Amino acid sequence: MTLTKRIIPCIDVDLDDDGNAAVYTGVNFENLEYSGDPVEMAKKYNEVGADEFVFLDITASAEGRETMLDTVSAVADECFIPLTVGGGIRTKADIKETLRAGADKVSINSGAIENPELIAEGADAFGSQCIVISVDARRRFDDEGDHYVEIEREDGETEECWFECTVKGGREGTGMDVVTWAKEAEERGAGELFVNSIDADGTKDGYDIPLTKAVCDAVSTPVIASSGCGGPEDMEEVFVEAGADAGLAASIFHFDEYGIDEVKRYLDEHGVPVRL
């Protein structure tokens, strides 16, 4: 049986000047602009056929605060598809509280890199299907990586790069190779890997195919591709060329450039299995 590919809208949530939760959209993890209300967006995507929904508190880790669980609960009340929540999750207790607030899965980045044992602790306590390890990756062109891929430059020439894990919303590098970390996360019990590209984020130029393929080729755990989606053609490419199990997008859905059903019809017509 061929597993269907999942189409997942994502909201990046932060606190506005009045301390209220709001959705923001940016480019390369910067220049964030207000995009809407998280609860209203959850309701919308629940109604239009999204397969899952992702809620990321984008400044919780950097600011050292807890995830906004009241907003998570309000979102969960409107969301009857699988809900993944990330941002500021550092302990087993954080995982428990987030799941109790209504999340079906938790996405962990900085907390897992700082304490890799958290992956196994979470998987043992709540099931590996609840533990999604998120990677905010950026390209590096030096000799400090473990796994190198060939990429094409704008001038048509090729060069090699590796991908570095970053933490705190892409603000800090770790020196860790993404592929090496993906393998370790899988071995420790991660049920899914969520691969974000800082270089492609918000560009709408397509997913980072070399990055996504490198991770997909290295692990058997399902991989969610994120960052850079500009339309259904990009979804098709990341599924067919890179082998991703799910495609995540934000702005193309938030601003009604494409509808979930429109993307799914395109993929179905091009032979990509999706749930219509």
XYZ file of N, CA and C in Angstrom:
828
model
N 0.841 -1.194 0.000
C 0.000 0.000 0.000
C 0.881 1.251 0.000
N 0.566 2.184 -0.881
C 1.308 3.435 -0.950
C 0.744 4.422 0.066
N 1.606 4.938 0.906
C 1.158 5.913 1.896
C 0.911 7.257 1.221
N -0.177 7.898 1.604
C -0.468 9.210 1.035
C 0.467 10.263 1.615
N 0.791 11.241 0.796
C 1.608 12.365 1.240
C 0.706 13.362 1.958
N 1.226 13.959 3.026
C 0.432 14.886 3.840
C 0.734 16.339 3.486
N -0.309 17.143 3.455
C -0.184 18.578 3.214
C -0.490 19.291 4.529
N 0.484 20.052 5.027
C 0.398 20.588 6.385
C 0.612 22.104 6.396
N -0.401 22.878 6.704
C -0.187 24.311 6.933
C 0.449 24.537 8.305
N 1.233 25.588 8.393
C 1.950 25.888 9.639
C 1.757 27.349 9.997
N 1.567 27.620 11.285
C 1.549 29.006 11.746
C 2.732 29.243 12.686
N 3.431 30.355 12.454
C 4.500 30.819 13.338
C 3.889 31.866 14.260
N 3.864 31.568 15.544
C 3.144 32.405 16.501
C 4.117 33.118 17.426
N 3.848 34.395 17.676
C 4.636 35.200 18.606
C 3.665 36.082 19.382
N 4.171 36.785 20.365
C 3.352 37.733 21.114
C 3.464 39.108 20.464
N 2.313 39.771 20.259
C 2.354 41.107 19.685
C 2.675 42.134 20.768
N 2.635 43.409 20.416
C 3.020 44.469 21.351
C 2.121 44.529 22.580
N 0.906 43.973 22.452
C -0.030 43.966 23.580
C 0.000 42.664 24.365
N 0.923 41.762 23.987
C 1.038 40.497 24.694
C 0.071 39.426 24.238
N -0.572 39.645 23.077
C -1.513 38.664 22.548
C -0.837 37.802 21.483
N -1.275 36.555 21.395
C -0.711 35.651 20.395
C -1.148 36.077 19.004
N -0.198 36.079 18.063
C -0.489 36.467 16.686
C 0.397 35.657 15.755
N -0.080 35.454 14.520
C 0.670 34.710 13.515
C 1.505 35.681 12.693
N 2.771 35.296 12.450
C 3.675 36.131 11.667
C 4.304 35.306 10.544
N 4.641 35.986 9.460
C 5.305 35.358 8.322
C 6.524 36.200 7.960
N 7.653 35.521 7.672
C 8.874 36.255 7.348
C 9.661 35.598 6.235
N 10.892 36.068 6.060
C 11.817 35.524 5.074
C 13.143 35.253 5.772
N 13.667 34.007 5.578
C 14.932 33.606 6.211
C 14.905 33.800 7.724
N 13.733 33.565 8.329
C 13.539 33.653 9.773
C 13.613 35.091 10.277
N 13.504 36.081 9.370
C 13.578 37.480 9.767
C 12.455 38.280 9.097
N 12.388 39.594 9.417
C 11.416 40.514 8.794
C 9.982 39.998 8.920
N 9.587 39.707 10.143
C 8.278 39.115 10.382
C 7.161 40.141 10.240
N 6.079 39.726 9.574
C 4.907 40.570 9.394
C 3.671 39.853 9.906
N 2.751 40.623 10.474
C 1.512 40.061 11.010
C 0.702 39.380 9.908
N 0.207 38.175 10.200
C -0.542 37.414 9.198
C -1.939 37.010 9.639
N -2.238 37.067 10.955
C -3.582 36.686 11.371
C -3.648 36.186 12.799
N -4.834 35.732 13.170
C -5.102 35.218 14.511
C -4.950 33.697 14.508
N -4.198 33.128 15.454
C -3.940 31.684 15.421
C -5.189 30.820 15.540
N -6.148 31.224 16.362
C -7.354 30.411 16.543
C -8.205 30.427 15.277
N -8.341 31.593 14.663
C -9.119 31.683 13.428
C -8.458 30.895 12.299
N -7.126 30.916 12.273
C -6.426 30.161 11.234
C -6.581 28.661 11.445
N -6.540 28.217 12.696
C -6.743 26.801 12.990
C -8.123 26.347 12.523
N -9.110 27.166 12.795
C -10.485 26.850 12.382
C -10.578 26.744 10.869
N -9.948 27.689 10.180
C -9.964 27.697 8.709
C -9.344 26.423 8.146
N -8.158 26.078 8.619
C -7.466 24.933 8.034
C -8.124 23.615 8.399
N -8.769 23.562 9.540
C -9.515 22.374 9.910
C -10.657 22.124 8.925
N -11.230 23.201 8.396
C -12.406 23.104 7.526
C -12.073 22.853 6.057
N -10.834 23.151 5.635
C -10.540 23.111 4.204
C -9.737 21.893 3.759
N -9.581 20.905 4.640
C -8.985 19.651 4.208
C -7.509 19.465 4.466
N -6.908 20.270 5.352
C -5.510 20.033 5.730
C -5.397 18.676 6.425
N -4.288 18.000 6.205
C -4.095 16.685 6.817
C -3.655 16.802 8.272
N -2.866 17.819 8.562
C -2.403 18.087 9.920
C -2.223 19.596 10.050
N -1.863 20.036 11.247
C -1.680 21.462 11.494
C -0.509 21.626 12.455
N 0.359 22.597 12.173
C 1.543 22.828 13.018
C 1.495 24.231 13.597
N 1.707 24.314 14.907
C 1.731 25.565 15.670
C 3.120 25.711 16.259
N 3.867 26.726 15.811
C 5.216 26.949 16.318
C 5.295 28.284 17.047
N 5.648 28.232 18.314
C 5.904 29.437 19.104
C 7.353 29.827 18.803
N 7.541 30.818 17.939
C 8.849 31.034 17.324
C 9.865 31.781 18.180
N 9.440 32.318 19.323
C 10.412 33.029 20.165
C 10.538 32.437 21.570
N 9.797 31.388 21.861
C 9.824 30.830 23.218
C 11.225 30.373 23.617
N 11.911 29.648 22.718
C 13.256 29.162 23.054
C 14.241 30.303 23.201
N 14.221 31.231 22.247
C 15.169 32.345 22.283
C 14.973 33.217 23.517
N 13.720 33.374 23.939
C 13.415 34.226 25.087
C 13.408 33.461 26.405
N 13.618 32.131 26.325
C 13.670 31.329 27.540
C 12.352 31.238 28.282
N 11.230 31.343 27.547
C 9.934 31.249 28.207
C 9.199 29.985 27.781
N 8.109 29.675 28.492
C 7.324 28.498 28.164
C 6.435 28.764 26.946
N 6.006 27.678 26.317
C 5.078 27.788 25.202
C 3.765 28.381 25.698
N 3.095 29.161 24.843
C 1.827 29.802 25.206
C 0.688 28.776 25.196
N 0.543 28.053 26.303
C -0.369 26.914 26.346
C -1.837 27.312 26.295
N -2.180 28.501 26.787
C -3.578 28.947 26.691
C -3.989 29.062 25.227
N -3.096 29.585 24.405
C -3.390 29.704 22.979
C -3.422 28.329 22.325
N -2.530 27.447 22.742
C -2.546 26.075 22.223
C -3.896 25.421 22.502
N -4.404 25.581 23.716
C -5.700 24.999 24.073
C -6.820 25.567 23.209
N -6.786 26.878 22.978
C -7.814 27.515 22.141
C -7.732 27.013 20.707
N -6.518 26.826 20.206
C -6.333 26.286 18.859
C -6.832 24.848 18.788
N -6.490 24.048 19.792
C -6.897 22.643 19.811
C -8.416 22.499 19.812
N -9.107 23.436 20.433
C -10.574 23.390 20.471
C -11.189 23.555 19.088
N -10.442 24.165 18.162
C -10.954 24.410 16.807
C -10.337 23.466 15.775
N -9.448 22.596 16.233
C -8.648 21.797 15.308
C -8.903 20.310 15.554
N -9.534 19.642 14.603
C -9.868 18.232 14.766
C -9.059 17.349 13.829
N -7.920 17.857 13.424
C -6.901 17.106 12.706
C -5.668 17.081 13.602
N -4.716 16.164 13.352
C -3.535 16.096 14.222
C -2.829 17.445 14.349
N -2.561 17.829 15.593
C -1.949 19.124 15.908
C -0.561 18.911 16.505
N 0.440 19.512 15.870
C 1.813 19.485 16.382
C 2.153 20.864 16.924
N 2.717 20.915 18.118
C 3.059 22.182 18.767
C 4.544 22.191 19.112
N 5.232 23.282 18.765
C 6.650 23.398 19.077
C 7.000 24.782 19.593
N 8.168 24.864 20.222
C 8.666 26.127 20.757
C 8.769 26.097 22.257
N 9.978 26.180 22.790
C 10.162 26.280 24.237
C 10.022 24.985 25.000
N 10.019 23.846 24.317
C 9.862 22.552 24.995
C 11.249 22.016 25.351
N 11.517 21.913 26.659
C 12.857 21.553 27.122
C 12.885 20.335 28.028
N 11.740 19.945 28.581
C 11.719 18.874 29.578
C 10.566 17.915 29.308
N 10.618 16.775 29.979
C 9.519 15.803 29.908
C 8.226 16.430 30.412
N 8.326 17.273 31.434
C 7.143 17.963 31.962
C 6.560 18.914 30.916
N 7.414 19.588 30.141
C 6.934 20.470 29.075
C 6.156 19.667 28.031
N 6.679 18.500 27.690
C 5.979 17.642 26.725
C 4.599 17.276 27.261
N 4.553 16.852 28.518
C 3.286 16.442 29.129
C 2.276 17.590 29.129
N 2.720 18.770 29.525
C 1.808 19.907 29.601
C 1.300 20.314 28.212
N 2.169 20.221 27.214
C 1.761 20.581 25.852
C 0.739 19.585 25.315
N 0.968 18.306 25.567
C -0.001 17.299 25.138
C -1.323 17.460 25.892
N -1.249 17.773 27.163
C -2.464 17.992 27.949
C -3.248 19.211 27.465
N -2.544 20.171 26.905
C -3.201 21.380 26.384
C -3.945 21.118 25.082
N -3.703 19.941 24.480
C -4.442 19.588 23.271
C -3.611 19.185 22.077
N -2.282 19.255 22.200
C -1.422 18.831 21.096
C -1.442 17.313 20.961
N -1.321 16.839 19.730
C -1.168 15.408 19.481
C 0.305 15.018 19.413
N 1.138 15.973 19.013
C 2.576 15.759 18.921
C 3.282 17.021 19.402
N 4.535 16.868 19.811
C 5.346 18.033 20.147
C 6.550 18.079 19.220
N 6.912 19.279 18.798
C 8.085 19.494 17.971
C 9.175 20.102 18.845
N 10.326 19.436 18.895
C 11.412 19.865 19.774
C 12.663 20.113 18.946
N 13.295 21.258 19.154
C 14.542 21.568 18.457
C 15.643 21.834 19.482
N 15.705 23.066 19.990
C 16.784 23.451 20.908
C 16.858 22.537 22.124
N 15.698 22.198 22.683
C 15.677 21.369 23.895
C 16.286 20.002 23.685
N 16.107 19.418 22.479
C 16.662 18.101 22.201
C 18.164 18.167 21.938
N 18.610 19.236 21.281
C 20.041 19.383 21.029
C 20.789 19.612 22.343
N 20.196 20.401 23.231
C 20.814 20.657 24.528
C 20.800 19.416 25.421
N 19.749 18.585 25.283
C 19.607 17.386 26.108
C 19.051 16.259 25.245
N 19.902 15.556 24.490
C 19.426 14.504 23.585
C 18.637 13.396 24.279
N 18.891 13.178 25.570
C 18.159 12.140 26.282
C 16.662 12.452 26.381
N 16.296 13.714 26.165
C 14.889 14.104 26.203
C 14.083 13.360 25.139
N 14.721 13.010 24.017
C 14.012 12.299 22.948
C 13.519 10.949 23.453
N 14.420 10.168 24.032
C 14.041 8.847 24.544
C 13.084 8.964 25.721
N 13.302 9.951 26.587
C 12.401 10.143 27.730
C 10.975 10.412 27.242
N 10.858 11.267 26.239
C 9.542 11.580 25.706
C 8.914 10.398 24.993
N 9.719 9.708 24.185
C 9.199 8.557 23.441
C 8.763 7.444 24.381
N 9.536 7.186 25.445
C 9.188 6.134 26.401
C 7.923 6.474 27.176
N 7.765 7.747 27.515
C 6.630 8.154 28.341
C 5.346 8.331 27.544
N 5.442 8.852 26.321
C 4.240 9.245 25.582
C 4.091 8.563 24.224
N 5.090 7.794 23.822
C 5.080 7.133 22.518
C 5.879 7.916 21.504
N 6.644 7.211 20.682
C 7.506 7.893 19.712
C 6.694 8.700 18.707
N 5.427 8.289 18.475
C 4.601 9.018 17.507
C 4.328 10.452 17.947
N 4.528 10.741 19.241
C 4.302 12.091 19.770
C 5.533 12.985 19.651
N 6.690 12.398 19.352
C 7.950 13.145 19.411
C 8.453 13.467 18.009
N 8.369 14.744 17.659
C 8.860 15.240 16.375
C 10.113 16.071 16.646
N 11.201 15.698 16.025
C 12.427 16.470 16.204
C 12.574 17.431 15.024
N 12.611 18.712 15.368
C 12.692 19.778 14.380
C 14.138 20.210 14.202
N 14.509 20.466 12.958
C 15.864 20.914 12.634
C 15.771 22.201 11.827
N 16.390 23.254 12.324
C 16.514 24.500 11.577
C 17.906 24.502 10.947
N 17.958 24.184 9.666
C 19.241 23.947 8.996
C 19.678 25.126 8.139
N 20.985 25.327 8.071
C 21.521 26.326 7.136
C 22.756 25.749 6.451
N 22.981 26.200 5.236
C 24.107 25.721 4.444
C 25.423 26.315 4.935
N 26.454 25.467 4.928
C 27.804 25.939 5.210
C 28.745 25.389 4.147
N 29.737 26.198 3.806
C 30.619 25.852 2.693
C 32.076 25.691 3.150
N 32.248 25.248 4.394
C 33.598 25.016 4.901
C 33.846 23.512 5.022
N 34.919 23.140 5.717
C 35.289 21.723 5.804
C 34.979 21.126 7.173
N 33.996 21.681 7.881
C 33.719 21.227 9.240
C 32.526 20.271 9.337
N 31.907 19.903 8.220
C 30.743 19.030 8.242
C 31.101 17.555 8.160
N 30.075 16.711 8.313
C 30.240 15.260 8.197
C 29.726 14.740 6.856
N 28.662 15.351 6.357
C 28.013 14.873 5.133
C 27.878 16.036 4.142
N 28.408 15.832 2.954
C 28.413 16.900 1.954
C 27.513 16.532 0.772
N 26.865 17.540 0.208
C 26.057 17.353 -0.994
C 26.484 18.392 -2.025
N 26.225 18.075 -3.274
C 26.559 18.991 -4.350
C 25.344 19.837 -4.678
N 25.528 21.137 -4.744
C 24.425 22.027 -5.091
C 24.825 22.876 -6.293
N 23.809 23.349 -7.003
C 24.064 24.187 -8.171
C 23.961 25.652 -7.790
N 24.954 26.430 -8.162
C 24.954 27.859 -7.894
C 24.167 28.598 -8.964
N 23.909 29.882 -8.717
C 23.163 30.685 -9.678
C 23.884 30.812 -11.017
N 25.218 30.697 -11.004
C 25.969 30.820 -12.260
C 26.049 29.504 -13.029
N 25.355 28.468 -12.512
C 25.332 27.190 -13.198
C 26.422 26.228 -12.769
N 27.421 26.716 -12.055
C 28.482 25.858 -11.536
C 27.981 25.127 -10.287
N 28.698 24.102 -9.888
C 28.316 23.356 -8.695
C 29.386 23.473 -7.620
N 28.959 23.308 -6.381
C 29.904 23.266 -5.268
C 29.302 22.428 -4.158
N 30.122 22.043 -3.205
C 29.669 21.195 -2.117
C 29.383 22.015 -0.866
N 28.383 21.574 -0.126
C 28.090 22.191 1.165
C 27.622 21.120 2.130
N 27.578 21.491 3.389
C 26.933 20.650 4.402
C 25.908 21.498 5.118
N 25.102 20.869 5.960
C 24.007 21.576 6.624
C 24.204 21.542 8.140
N 24.164 22.744 8.722
C 24.396 22.898 10.160
C 23.073 23.047 10.909
N 22.952 22.370 12.044
C 21.816 22.567 12.940
C 21.972 23.908 13.656
N 20.893 24.658 13.727
C 20.897 25.888 14.522
C 19.848 25.779 15.617
N 19.947 26.650 16.605
C 18.995 26.663 17.721
C 18.488 28.088 17.946
N 17.508 28.176 18.842
C 16.907 29.463 19.212
C 16.380 30.209 17.986
N 15.540 29.479 17.212
C 14.927 30.088 16.048
C 15.917 30.489 14.977
N 16.979 29.717 14.822
C 17.984 30.008 13.801
C 19.002 31.052 14.190
N 18.932 31.517 15.431
C 19.816 32.606 15.857
C 21.228 32.154 16.190
N 21.391 30.867 16.553
C 22.704 30.381 16.965
C 23.056 29.091 16.240
N 24.289 29.018 15.727
C 24.780 27.780 15.148
C 25.257 26.827 16.228
N 25.307 25.546 15.882
C 25.742 24.542 16.859
C 27.001 23.800 16.415
N 27.341 23.889 15.130
C 28.452 23.107 14.613
C 28.084 21.665 14.336
N 26.820 21.266 14.611
C 26.369 19.898 14.399
C 25.866 19.712 12.977
N 26.248 18.600 12.374
C 25.805 18.257 11.026
C 24.368 17.743 11.089
N 23.499 18.269 10.230
C 22.079 17.909 10.253
C 21.877 16.412 10.019
N 22.572 15.837 9.065
C 22.369 14.423 8.755
C 22.810 13.546 9.927
N 23.929 13.890 10.530
C 24.398 13.146 11.708
C 23.373 13.227 12.839
N 22.841 14.432 13.066
C 21.859 14.625 14.127
C 20.545 13.903 13.808
N 20.129 13.898 12.557
C 18.896 13.203 12.171
C 19.004 11.713 12.473
N 20.142 11.127 12.164
C 20.348 9.707 12.459
C 20.296 9.446 13.959
N 20.942 10.315 14.730
C 20.938 10.135 16.180
C 19.534 10.293 16.753
N 18.805 11.300 16.270
C 17.444 11.512 16.758
C 16.565 10.297 16.483
N 16.719 9.713 15.299
C 15.957 8.503 14.966
C 16.312 7.359 15.910
N 17.601 7.171 16.149
C 18.050 6.095 17.036
C 17.548 6.279 18.458
N 17.383 7.528 18.876
C 16.935 7.810 20.239
C 15.407 7.724 20.392
N 14.690 7.556 19.283
C 13.259 7.332 19.407
C 12.345 8.363 18.782
N 12.886 9.300 18.011
C 12.028 10.286 17.346
C 11.072 9.588 16.386
N 9.812 10.009 16.396
C 8.834 9.403 15.515
C 8.716 10.102 14.179
N 9.286 11.306 14.085
C 9.194 12.091 12.861
C 10.274 13.168 12.893
N 10.716 13.591 11.717
C 11.709 14.652 11.607
C 11.120 15.798 10.796
N 11.308 16.999 11.305
C 10.718 18.207 10.732
C 11.883 19.074 10.268
N 12.106 19.145 8.948
C 13.317 19.746 8.404
C 13.020 21.122 7.808
N 13.528 22.153 8.465
C 13.356 23.541 8.028
C 14.656 24.053 7.417
N 14.545 24.800 6.331
C 15.718 25.407 5.696
C 15.698 26.915 5.926
N 16.692 27.409 6.653
C 16.796 28.855 6.861
C 17.040 29.561 5.526
N 17.822 28.925 4.651
C 18.157 29.548 3.367
C 16.934 29.691 2.466
N 15.990 28.755 2.545
C 14.811 28.781 1.667
C 13.609 29.449 2.307
N 13.640 29.646 3.620
C 12.468 30.119 4.348
C 11.869 31.392 3.748
N 10.577 31.327 3.419
C 9.859 32.501 2.958
C 10.164 32.967 1.552
N 11.073 32.288 0.855
C 11.493 32.758 -0.469
C 10.495 32.394 -1.569
N 9.743 31.327 -1.351
C 8.821 30.776 -2.364
C 9.564 30.317 -3.618
N 10.850 30.019 -3.475
C 11.652 29.526 -4.590
C 11.737 28.003 -4.613
N 10.976 27.350 -3.739
C 11.016 25.897 -3.664
C 11.745 25.417 -2.421
N 11.425 24.194 -2.027
C 12.091 23.583 -0.877
C 13.584 23.388 -1.164
N 14.357 23.250 -0.118
C 15.776 22.924 -0.273
C 15.857 21.426 -0.540
N 15.867 21.064 -1.811
C 15.836 19.648 -2.190
C 17.086 18.901 -1.724
N 18.307 19.453 -1.912
C 19.488 18.721 -1.425
C 19.429 18.439 0.079
N 18.964 19.401 0.864
C 18.835 19.209 2.308
C 17.823 18.113 2.621
N 16.626 18.236 2.061
C 15.565 17.276 2.369
C 15.950 15.869 1.920
N 16.512 15.752 0.727
C 16.911 14.437 0.216
C 18.011 13.822 1.068
N 18.948 14.636 1.521
C 20.032 14.112 2.351
C 19.488 13.486 3.631
N 18.495 14.139 4.237
C 17.899 13.594 5.462
C 17.045 12.365 5.139
N 16.214 12.461 4.100
C 15.351 11.327 3.740
C 16.170 10.080 3.401
N 17.300 10.266 2.727
C 18.147 9.134 2.357
C 18.834 8.507 3.560
N 18.992 9.280 4.631
C 19.759 8.819 5.793
C 18.915 8.105 6.837
N 17.597 8.338 6.833
C 16.738 7.788 7.890
C 15.518 7.107 7.283
N 14.864 6.275 8.090
C 13.599 5.657 7.676
C 12.410 6.332 8.347
N 12.690 7.176 9.325
C 11.653 7.943 10.011
C 10.992 8.918 9.038
N 9.667 9.111 9.114
C 9.006 10.078 8.226
C 9.610 11.472 8.344
N 9.715 12.152 7.204
C 10.317 13.482 7.144
C 9.294 14.483 6.623
N 9.124 15.584 7.371
C 8.298 16.711 6.938
C 9.234 17.747 6.326
N 8.992 18.105 5.068
C 9.783 19.145 4.411
C 9.146 20.499 4.676
N 9.983 21.479 5.004
C 9.477 22.806 5.324
C 10.391 23.872 4.731
N 9.817 25.038 4.473
C 10.514 26.253 4.044
C 10.677 26.330 2.527
N 10.138 27.420 1.953
C 10.383 27.731 0.561
C 9.291 27.389 -0.423
N 8.191 26.792 0.044
C 7.157 26.365 -0.889
C 6.476 27.568 -1.551
N 6.461 27.557 -2.892
C 5.805 28.630 -3.626
C 4.562 28.185 -4.362
N 4.274 26.874 -4.325
C 3.100 26.376 -5.015
C 3.111 24.865 -5.118
N 2.089 24.285 -5.752
C 1.965 22.826 -5.833
C 3.113 22.152 -6.567
N 3.737 22.855 -7.520
C 4.871 22.261 -8.232
C 6.021 21.970 -7.272
N 6.210 22.863 -6.296
C 7.268 22.656 -5.311
C 6.950 21.469 -4.408
N 5.669 21.304 -4.063
C 5.265 20.134 -3.282
C 5.576 18.857 -4.058
N 5.197 18.833 -5.340
C 5.466 17.648 -6.160
C 6.963 17.338 -6.180
N 7.779 18.375 -6.353
C 9.225 18.170 -6.429
C 9.786 17.577 -5.145
N 9.347 18.085 -3.994
C 9.927 17.593 -2.739
C 9.468 16.173 -2.433
N 8.278 15.803 -2.915
C 7.821 14.430 -2.731
C 8.544 13.475 -3.683
N 8.650 13.867 -4.950
C 9.198 12.979 -5.971
C 10.724 12.958 -5.958
N 11.343 14.132 -5.872
C 12.796 14.217 -5.983
C 13.526 13.956 -4.666
N 12.902 14.381 -3.556
C 13.585 14.250 -2.259
C 13.054 13.101 -1.417
N 11.820 12.670 -1.673
C 11.264 11.556 -0.902
C 10.611 11.944 0.403
N 10.233 13.218 0.546
C 9.584 13.654 1.791
C 8.232 12.972 1.962
N 7.826 12.813 3.212
C 6.542 12.189 3.535
C 5.437 13.219 3.685
N 5.812 14.450 3.983
C 4.826 15.519 4.149
C 5.440 16.827 3.684
N 4.584 17.713 3.169
C 5.024 19.031 2.752
C 4.330 20.089 3.579
N 5.120 20.947 4.199
C 4.581 22.006 5.048
C 4.708 23.335 4.320
N 3.693 24.180 4.458
C 3.744 25.507 3.853
C 2.978 26.483 4.733
N 3.290 27.764 4.571
C 2.653 28.798 5.387
C 2.031 29.875 4.512
N 2.858 30.765 3.973
C 2.325 31.967 3.337
C 1.438 31.681 2.137
N 1.723 30.633 1.355
C 0.879 30.391 0.175
C -0.553 30.054 0.582
N -0.696 29.492 1.786
C -2.028 29.196 2.298
C -2.610 30.374 3.075
N -1.773 31.025 3.880
C -2.254 32.134 4.713
C -2.857 33.253 3.868
N -2.232 33.543 2.731
C -2.664 34.668 1.911
C -3.490 34.228 0.700
N -3.996 32.984 0.779
C -4.920 32.445 -0.229
C -4.360 32.464 -1.646
N -3.037 32.282 -1.759
C -2.454 32.140 -3.088
C -2.842 30.793 -3.688
N -2.931 29.791 -2.836
C -3.396 28.464 -3.221
C -4.254 27.920 -2.084
N -5.217 27.095 -2.441
C -6.010 26.407 -1.435
C -5.478 24.996 -1.217
N -5.755 24.434 -0.054
C -5.337 23.063 0.233
C -5.890 22.111 -0.829
N -7.183 22.253 -1.150
C -7.803 21.365 -2.131
C -7.170 21.535 -3.508
N -6.811 22.757 -3.869
C -6.171 23.023 -5.155
C -4.821 22.311 -5.254
N -4.036 22.375 -4.175
C -2.731 21.708 -4.148
C -2.920 20.199 -4.247
N -3.893 19.680 -3.518
C -4.107 18.227 -3.537
C -4.580 17.744 -4.909
N -5.432 18.501 -5.564
C -5.885 18.111 -6.896
C -4.709 18.081 -7.876
N -3.847 19.093 -7.787
C -2.668 19.133 -8.656
C -1.790 17.894 -8.423
N -1.538 17.593 -7.158
C -0.683 16.443 -6.850
C -1.319 15.145 -7.333
N -2.610 14.991 -7.110
C -3.315 13.793 -7.551
C -3.221 13.644 -9.068
N -3.395 14.725 -9.791
C -3.322 14.699 -11.260
C -1.921 14.365 -11.761
N -0.908 14.614 -10.903
C 0.470 14.328 -11.287
C 1.007 13.052 -10.638
N 0.097 12.227 -10.175
C 0.475 10.902 -9.695
C 1.019 10.826 -8.288
N 0.893 11.896 -7.525
C 1.344 11.880 -6.129
C 0.158 11.480 -5.258
N 0.270 10.418 -4.468
C -0.871 9.976 -3.653
C -1.171 10.932 -2.505
N -2.388 11.449 -2.465
C -2.827 12.363 -1.405
C -4.237 11.974 -0.979
N -4.648 12.438 0.194
C -6.007 12.191 0.678
C -6.897 13.328 0.200
N -7.776 13.001 -0.736
C -8.664 14.026 -1.308
C -9.894 14.203 -0.440
